[in-house]
PDB file of C-alpha atoms in Angstrom:
ATOM      1  CA  THR A  28      92.427-101.680  66.829  1.00 37.00           C
ATOM      2  CA  TRP A  29      95.541-102.753  64.980  1.00 39.00           C
ATOM      3  CA  LEU A  30      97.833-101.397  67.669  1.00 36.00           C
ATOM      4  CA  LEU A  31      96.578-103.025  70.844  1.00 32.00           C
ATOM      5  CA  LEU A  32      95.211-106.442  71.540  1.00 31.00           C
ATOM      6  CA  GLY A  33      91.640-106.079  72.688  1.00 34.00           C
ATOM      7  CA  ALA A  34      90.278-107.640  75.837  1.00 34.00           C
ATOM      8  CA  ARG A  35      89.046-111.215  75.583  1.00 38.00           C
ATOM      9  CA  LEU A  36      85.420-110.556  74.890  1.00 39.00           C
ATOM     10  CA  GLY A  37      84.444-113.938  73.440  1.00 42.00           C
ATOM     11  CA  GLY A  38      81.371-115.551  74.894  1.00 44.00           C
ATOM     12  CA  VAL A  39      77.839-116.641  74.212  1.00 41.00           C
ATOM     13  CA  ALA A  40      76.022-113.751  72.618  1.00 42.00           C
ATOM     14  CA  CYS A  41      73.003-114.409  74.804  1.00 43.00           C
ATOM     15  CA  ALA A  42      71.347-117.244  76.636  1.00 43.00           C
ATOM     16  CA  ALA A  43      70.404-120.115  74.385  1.00 47.00           C
ATOM     17  CA  ASP A  44      69.321-123.725  74.568  1.00 56.00           C
ATOM     18  CA  ALA A  45      72.364-125.724  75.660  1.00 62.00           C
ATOM     19  CA  LYS A  46      71.430-128.426  73.123  1.00 84.00           C
ATOM     20  CA  ALA A  47      71.142-125.960  70.254  1.00 93.00           C
ATOM     21  CA  PRO A  48      73.800-126.147  67.538  1.00 97.00           C
ATOM     22  CA  VAL A  49      76.808-123.943  68.240  1.00 98.00           C
ATOM     23  CA  ILE A  50      77.954-121.297  65.772  1.00 98.00           C
ATOM     24  CA  VAL A  51      81.382-119.745  66.420  1.00 98.00           C
ATOM     25  CA  SER A  52      82.310-116.427  64.858  1.00 98.00           C
ATOM     26  CA  PHE A  53      86.127-116.525  64.760  1.00 98.00           C
ATOM     27  CA  GLY A  54      87.887-113.304  63.923  1.00 98.00           C
ATOM     28  CA  ASP A  55      89.526-110.050  64.968  1.00 98.00           C
ATOM     29  CA  SER A  56      88.110-106.723  66.233  1.00 97.00           C
ATOM     30  CA  THR A  57      85.650-106.498  63.336  1.00 98.00           C
ATOM     31  CA  THR A  58      84.032-109.607  64.795  1.00 98.00           C
ATOM     32  CA  ALA A  59      84.548-108.946  68.525  1.00 97.00           C
ATOM     33  CA  THR A  60      81.961-107.478  70.886  1.00 96.00           C
ATOM     34  CA  ARG A  61      82.245-103.666  70.849  1.00 94.00           C
ATOM     35  CA  GLY A  62      80.229-101.846  73.511  1.00 93.00           C
ATOM     36  CA  ALA A  63      76.607-101.379  72.556  1.00 94.00           C
ATOM     37  CA  LEU A  64      77.265-102.145  68.870  1.00 96.00           C
ATOM     38  CA  ARG A  65      74.928-104.819  67.533  1.00 97.00           C
ATOM     39  CA  VAL A  66      77.650-107.026  66.082  1.00 98.00           C
ATOM     40  CA  TYR A  67      76.781-109.655  63.485  1.00 98.00           C
ATOM     41  CA  SER A  68      77.020-112.578  65.938  1.00 98.00           C
ATOM     42  CA  ARG A  69      74.404-110.897  68.122  1.00 97.00           C
ATOM     43  CA  VAL A  70      72.120-110.378  65.107  1.00 98.00           C
ATOM     44  CA  LEU A  71      72.438-114.078  64.225  1.00 98.00           C
ATOM     45  CA  GLN A  72      71.694-115.064  67.852  1.00 97.00           C
ATOM     46  CA  GLU A  73      68.568-112.909  67.861  1.00 97.00           C
ATOM     47  CA  GLU A  74      67.253-113.612  64.377  1.00 97.00           C
ATOM     48  CA  LEU A  75      67.902-117.319  63.705  1.00 97.00           C
ATOM     49  CA  PRO A  76      65.522-118.567  66.445  1.00 96.00           C
ATOM     50  CA  LYS A  77      62.789-116.442  64.886  1.00 95.00           C
ATOM     51  CA  ARG A  78      63.269-118.552  61.775  1.00 93.00           C
ATOM     52  CA  GLY A  79      62.802-121.803  63.693  1.00 92.00           C
ATOM     53  CA  LEU A  80      66.528-122.391  64.259  1.00 94.00           C
ATOM     54  CA  PRO A  81      67.491-122.145  67.930  1.00 95.00           C
ATOM     55  CA  VAL A  82      71.254-121.659  68.053  1.00 97.00           C
ATOM     56  CA  GLN A  83      74.044-120.808  70.469  1.00 97.00           C
ATOM     57  CA  VAL A  84      76.284-118.157  68.902  1.00 98.00           C
ATOM     58  CA  ILE A  85      79.738-117.737  70.447  1.00 98.00           C
ATOM     59  CA  ASN A  86      81.690-114.612  69.590  1.00 98.00           C
ATOM     60  CA  ALA A  87      85.366-115.612  69.415  1.00 98.00           C
ATOM     61  CA  GLY A  88      86.558-112.326  67.976  1.00 98.00           C
ATOM     62  CA  VAL A  89      89.674-110.820  69.598  1.00 98.00           C
ATOM     63  CA  GLY A  90      90.845-107.313  68.825  1.00 97.00           C
ATOM     64  CA  GLY A  91      94.252-107.036  67.163  1.00 97.00           C
ATOM     65  CA  ASN A  92      94.361-110.688  66.128  1.00 98.00           C
ATOM     66  CA  ASN A  93      95.971-111.902  62.942  1.00 98.00           C
ATOM     67  CA  THR A  94      95.882-115.558  61.791  1.00 98.00           C
ATOM     68  CA  VAL A  95      99.154-116.416  63.545  1.00 98.00           C
ATOM     69  CA  MET A  96      97.780-115.249  66.898  1.00 98.00           C
ATOM     70  CA  ALA A  97      94.401-116.823  66.202  1.00 98.00           C
ATOM     71  CA  ARG A  98      95.965-120.197  65.419  1.00 98.00           C
ATOM     72  CA  LYS A  99      97.316-120.302  68.998  1.00 98.00           C
ATOM     73  CA  ARG A 100      93.814-120.028  70.464  1.00 98.00           C
ATOM     74  CA  PHE A 101      91.983-121.960  67.758  1.00 98.00           C
ATOM     75  CA  GLN A 102      91.654-125.220  69.712  1.00 98.00           C
ATOM     76  CA  LYS A 103      90.321-123.629  72.877  1.00 98.00           C
ATOM     77  CA  ASP A 104      88.206-120.869  71.369  1.00 98.00           C
ATOM     78  CA  VAL A 105      86.778-122.812  68.426  1.00 98.00           C
ATOM     79  CA  LEU A 106      87.227-126.596  68.287  1.00 98.00           C
ATOM     80  CA  ASP A 107      86.673-127.214  72.004  1.00 98.00           C
ATOM     81  CA  ARG A 108      83.242-125.537  71.676  1.00 97.00           C
ATOM     82  CA  LYS A 109      82.165-128.433  69.422  1.00 97.00           C
ATOM     83  CA  PRO A 110      80.615-126.119  66.844  1.00 98.00           C
ATOM     84  CA  ALA A 111      78.295-127.048  63.998  1.00 98.00           C
ATOM     85  CA  VAL A 112      79.326-123.990  61.991  1.00 98.00           C
ATOM     86  CA  VAL A 113      82.401-121.748  62.164  1.00 98.00           C
ATOM     87  CA  ILE A 114      82.560-118.327  60.497  1.00 98.00           C
ATOM     88  CA  VAL A 115      86.169-117.325  59.822  1.00 98.00           C
ATOM     89  CA  GLN A 116      87.199-113.741  59.055  1.00 98.00           C
ATOM     90  CA  PHE A 117      90.760-112.419  59.248  1.00 98.00           C
ATOM     91  CA  GLY A 118      93.018-110.247  57.113  1.00 98.00           C
ATOM     92  CA  ILE A 119      93.085-106.647  58.339  1.00 98.00           C
ATOM     93  CA  ASN A 120      95.752-107.321  60.987  1.00 98.00           C
ATOM     94  CA  ASP A 121      97.601-109.809  58.772  1.00 98.00           C
ATOM     95  CA  ALA A 122      97.962-107.280  55.944  1.00 98.00           C
ATOM     96  CA  ALA A 123      98.881-104.326  58.178  1.00 98.00           C
ATOM     97  CA  VAL A 124     102.315-102.745  57.540  1.00 98.00           C
ATOM     98  CA  ASP A 125     103.384-100.836  60.660  1.00 97.00           C
ATOM     99  CA  VAL A 126     104.815 -97.813  58.889  1.00 97.00           C
ATOM    100  CA  TRP A 127     104.292 -95.738  62.098  1.00 96.00           C
ATOM    101  CA  LYS A 128     107.040 -97.679  63.892  1.00 95.00           C
ATOM    102  CA  THR A 129     110.675 -96.510  64.208  1.00 94.00           C
ATOM    103  CA  PRO A 130     112.191 -97.835  62.051  1.00 95.00           C
ATOM    104  CA  ALA A 131     109.141 -98.186  59.855  1.00 94.00           C
ATOM    105  CA  ALA A 132     108.044-101.702  58.918  1.00 96.00           C
ATOM    106  CA  THR A 133     108.156-102.494  55.215  1.00 95.00           C
ATOM    107  CA  GLU A 134     106.327-105.847  55.178  1.00 97.00           C
ATOM    108  CA  PRO A 135     102.885-107.013  56.385  1.00 98.00           C
ATOM    109  CA  ARG A 136     102.651-108.395  59.913  1.00 98.00           C
ATOM    110  CA  VAL A 137     101.836-111.780  58.364  1.00 98.00           C
ATOM    111  CA  SER A 138     102.957-112.729  54.860  1.00 98.00           C
ATOM    112  CA  LEU A 139     100.342-113.542  52.242  1.00 98.00           C
ATOM    113  CA  LYS A 140     101.660-117.105  52.102  1.00 98.00           C
ATOM    114  CA  THR A 141     101.396-117.630  55.871  1.00 98.00           C
ATOM    115  CA  TYR A 142      97.901-116.123  55.786  1.00 98.00           C
ATOM    116  CA  GLU A 143      96.955-118.681  53.154  1.00 98.00           C
ATOM    117  CA  VAL A 144      98.486-121.587  55.129  1.00 98.00           C
ATOM    118  CA  ASN A 145      96.612-120.531  58.252  1.00 98.00           C
ATOM    119  CA  LEU A 146      93.229-120.130  56.555  1.00 98.00           C
ATOM    120  CA  ARG A 147      93.588-123.556  54.932  1.00 98.00           C
ATOM    121  CA  PHE A 148      94.529-125.011  58.312  1.00 98.00           C
ATOM    122  CA  PHE A 149      91.413-123.529  59.922  1.00 98.00           C
ATOM    123  CA  ILE A 150      89.155-124.845  57.149  1.00 98.00           C
ATOM    124  CA  LYS A 151      90.597-128.377  57.179  1.00 98.00           C
ATOM    125  CA  SER A 152      90.567-128.599  61.000  1.00 98.00           C
ATOM    126  CA  ILE A 153      86.968-127.369  61.207  1.00 98.00           C
ATOM    127  CA  ARG A 154      85.879-130.013  58.702  1.00 98.00           C
ATOM    128  CA  ALA A 155      87.939-132.714  60.427  1.00 98.00           C
ATOM    129  CA  ASN A 156      85.957-131.952  63.592  1.00 98.00           C
ATOM    130  CA  GLY A 157      82.627-132.415  61.802  1.00 97.00           C
ATOM    131  CA  ALA A 158      81.762-128.737  61.508  1.00 98.00           C
ATOM    132  CA  LYS A 159      80.981-126.543  58.491  1.00 98.00           C
ATOM    133  CA  PRO A 160      83.369-123.622  57.748  1.00 98.00           C
ATOM    134  CA  ILE A 161      82.201-120.347  56.227  1.00 98.00           C
ATOM    135  CA  LEU A 162      84.911-117.974  55.043  1.00 98.00           C
ATOM    136  CA  MET A 163      84.611-114.182  54.945  1.00 98.00           C
ATOM    137  CA  THR A 164      86.874-111.694  53.271  1.00 98.00           C
ATOM    138  CA  PRO A 165      87.999-108.790  55.458  1.00 98.00           C
ATOM    139  CA  ASN A 166      85.975-105.617  55.086  1.00 98.00           C
ATOM    140  CA  PRO A 167      87.590-102.731  53.175  1.00 98.00           C
ATOM    141  CA  LEU A 168      89.152 -99.765  54.990  1.00 98.00           C
ATOM    142  CA  ARG A 169      88.822 -96.001  54.561  1.00 98.00           C
ATOM    143  CA  TRP A 170      91.104 -93.149  55.523  1.00 97.00           C
ATOM    144  CA  THR A 171      90.331 -91.053  58.601  1.00 97.00           C
ATOM    145  CA  PRO A 172      92.568 -88.154  59.697  1.00 96.00           C
ATOM    146  CA  LYS A 173      93.947 -90.286  62.553  1.00 96.00           C
ATOM    147  CA  LEU A 174      94.679 -93.262  60.287  1.00 97.00           C
ATOM    148  CA  LYS A 175      96.225 -91.098  57.593  1.00 96.00           C
ATOM    149  CA  LYS A 176      98.541 -89.573  60.179  1.00 96.00           C
ATOM    150  CA  MET A 177      99.709 -93.020  61.264  1.00 96.00           C
ATOM    151  CA  TYR A 178      99.643 -94.949  57.977  1.00 97.00           C
ATOM    152  CA  GLY A 179      99.780 -92.284  55.271  1.00 96.00           C
ATOM    153  CA  LYS A 180     103.001 -93.381  53.573  1.00 95.00           C
ATOM    154  CA  ALA A 181     104.212 -96.172  51.277  1.00 96.00           C
ATOM    155  CA  PRO A 182     103.108 -98.866  50.679  1.00 97.00           C
ATOM    156  CA  TYR A 183      99.852 -97.029  51.442  1.00 97.00           C
ATOM    157  CA  VAL A 184      98.641 -94.251  49.137  1.00 97.00           C
ATOM    158  CA  ALA A 185      97.506 -91.317  51.224  1.00 95.00           C
ATOM    159  CA  ASP A 186      96.000 -89.261  48.375  1.00 95.00           C
ATOM    160  CA  ASP A 187      93.873 -92.142  47.059  1.00 96.00           C
ATOM    161  CA  LYS A 188      90.471 -92.767  48.669  1.00 93.00           C
ATOM    162  CA  ASP A 189      91.139 -96.504  48.395  1.00 96.00           C
ATOM    163  CA  GLY A 190      94.822 -96.225  49.269  1.00 97.00           C
ATOM    164  CA  PHE A 191      94.547 -97.767  52.720  1.00 98.00           C
ATOM    165  CA  ASN A 192      93.591-101.041  51.028  1.00 98.00           C
ATOM    166  CA  ALA A 193      96.840-101.239  49.027  1.00 96.00           C
ATOM    167  CA  LEU A 194      97.766-104.614  50.578  1.00 97.00           C
ATOM    168  CA  LEU A 195      94.414-105.662  52.054  1.00 98.00           C
ATOM    169  CA  ARG A 196      92.858-106.165  48.633  1.00 97.00           C
ATOM    170  CA  GLU A 197      95.493-108.866  47.938  1.00 98.00           C
ATOM    171  CA  PHE A 198      94.581-110.655  51.150  1.00 98.00           C
ATOM    172  CA  ALA A 199      90.873-110.455  50.283  1.00 98.00           C
ATOM    173  CA  GLY A 200      91.725-111.933  46.869  1.00 98.00           C
ATOM    174  CA  LYS A 201      93.632-114.756  48.522  1.00 98.00           C
ATOM    175  CA  ALA A 202      90.615-115.543  50.733  1.00 98.00           C
ATOM    176  CA  ARG A 203      88.432-115.752  47.600  1.00 98.00           C
ATOM    177  CA  ALA A 204      90.882-118.107  45.907  1.00 98.00           C
ATOM    178  CA  ILE A 205      91.048-120.359  48.983  1.00 98.00           C
ATOM    179  CA  ALA A 206      87.253-120.510  49.200  1.00 98.00           C
ATOM    180  CA  ARG A 207      87.051-121.605  45.566  1.00 98.00           C
ATOM    181  CA  ASP A 208      89.833-124.131  45.965  1.00 98.00           C
ATOM    182  CA  GLU A 209      88.519-125.617  49.211  1.00 98.00           C
ATOM    183  CA  LYS A 210      84.871-125.374  48.074  1.00 98.00           C
ATOM    184  CA  VAL A 211      83.942-123.337  51.143  1.00 98.00           C
ATOM    185  CA  PRO A 212      80.981-120.905  51.172  1.00 98.00           C
ATOM    186  CA  LEU A 213      82.318-117.357  50.867  1.00 98.00           C
ATOM    187  CA  ILE A 214      80.824-114.123  52.148  1.00 98.00           C
ATOM    188  CA  ASP A 215      82.686-111.464  50.181  1.00 98.00           C
ATOM    189  CA  ILE A 216      82.265-108.525  52.544  1.00 98.00           C
ATOM    190  CA  TYR A 217      85.147-106.675  50.897  1.00 98.00           C
ATOM    191  CA  ARG A 218      83.251-106.427  47.609  1.00 98.00           C
ATOM    192  CA  ALA A 219      79.863-105.951  49.284  1.00 98.00           C
ATOM    193  CA  MET A 220      81.092-102.896  51.218  1.00 98.00           C
ATOM    194  CA  GLU A 221      83.547-101.540  48.685  1.00 96.00           C
ATOM    195  CA  SER A 222      81.308 -98.895  47.080  1.00 95.00           C
ATOM    196  CA  SER A 223      79.677 -97.735  50.328  1.00 96.00           C
ATOM    197  CA  ALA A 224      82.363 -98.271  52.968  1.00 96.00           C
ATOM    198  CA  ASP A 225      82.251 -94.630  54.109  1.00 95.00           C
ATOM    199  CA  GLU A 226      78.735 -95.058  55.461  1.00 97.00           C
ATOM    200  CA  LEU A 227      79.293 -98.604  56.830  1.00 98.00           C
ATOM    201  CA  LEU A 228      82.369 -98.030  59.021  1.00 98.00           C
ATOM    202  CA  LEU A 229      82.624 -96.531  62.479  1.00 96.00           C
ATOM    203  CA  ASP A 230      86.226 -95.323  62.285  1.00 96.00           C
ATOM    204  CA  GLY A 231      87.647 -96.281  58.933  1.00 97.00           C
ATOM    205  CA  MET A 232      88.105 -99.874  60.059  1.00 97.00           C
ATOM    206  CA  HIS A 233      85.235-101.417  62.028  1.00 97.00           C
ATOM    207  CA  PRO A 234      81.693-101.888  60.667  1.00 98.00           C
ATOM    208  CA  ASN A 235      79.051 -99.749  62.343  1.00 98.00           C
ATOM    209  CA  ASP A 236      75.537-100.981  63.161  1.00 97.00           C
ATOM    210  CA  LYS A 237      74.521-100.710  59.502  1.00 98.00           C
ATOM    211  CA  GLY A 238      77.678-102.488  58.362  1.00 98.00           C
ATOM    212  CA  GLN A 239      77.270-105.267  60.931  1.00 98.00           C
ATOM    213  CA  LEU A 240      73.653-105.743  59.864  1.00 98.00           C
ATOM    214  CA  GLN A 241      74.783-106.073  56.227  1.00 98.00           C
ATOM    215  CA  VAL A 242      77.276-108.756  57.269  1.00 98.00           C
ATOM    216  CA  ALA A 243      74.589-110.612  59.224  1.00 98.00           C
ATOM    217  CA  GLU A 244      72.072-110.437  56.352  1.00 98.00           C
ATOM    218  CA  LYS A 245      74.615-111.926  53.942  1.00 98.00           C
ATOM    219  CA  LEU A 246      75.566-114.637  56.453  1.00 98.00           C
ATOM    220  CA  MET A 247      72.030-115.621  57.405  1.00 97.00           C
ATOM    221  CA  PRO A 248      71.067-117.791  54.372  1.00 97.00           C
ATOM    222  CA  VAL A 249      74.517-119.361  54.214  1.00 98.00           C
ATOM    223  CA  VAL A 250      74.445-120.263  57.920  1.00 98.00           C
ATOM    224  CA  ILE A 251      70.907-121.665  57.597  1.00 97.00           C
ATOM    225  CA  ALA A 252      71.994-123.795  54.622  1.00 96.00           C
ATOM    226  CA  ALA A 253      74.984-125.089  56.566  1.00 97.00           C
ATOM    227  CA  LEU A 254      72.880-126.004  59.610  1.00 95.00           C
ATOM    228  CA  LYS A 255      70.370-127.894  57.444  1.00 91.00           C
ATOM    229  CA  LYS A 256      72.939-129.981  55.572  1.00 81.00           C
TER     230      LYS A 256
END
């Protein structure tokens, strides 16, 4: 969740050939392992070998992470794994304004500028280490009664179905602009889920099995292309 840092759940999604190319999924709780949920990294680990591409998929998602936190673990959790491909998805925790606090926060946890600096740093460092970056926008959010109780005031718009994305849509837009500028493959999950987020989210924030499968299906051809380059 946004409020508490999740346990360190990163690890190899399942046993794989030690010589197989490594894919790291680097993100927050929308990436991290979540109970029995078939998260997108697990789908990739199961499906890519069926397509003749044995891989080792490492889930480096950590609940509650924003790009400032992630930058501190980037070397150990990503670069030290010597990946061939790195999937990067952050934004929900960066954009969050903690209006539930006393006194209420008025600014995002991470500024849009710092978010941009950090994403560019990840992309350039991944490339400098001989790996291929893939950038994902954050998924959109939806109100639930619990979330509305905590976050239902400015800058959020409680009476608008899309009002929980008041700041997040800017961060998603920034990720798109960075992908264009850096010539990085982009998986625009925000736009892909926008019209059907209600049926793709577990709790207003995290993709459910259907949402995770949609992410994996969009990633699959892009990951395959990156591995074959």
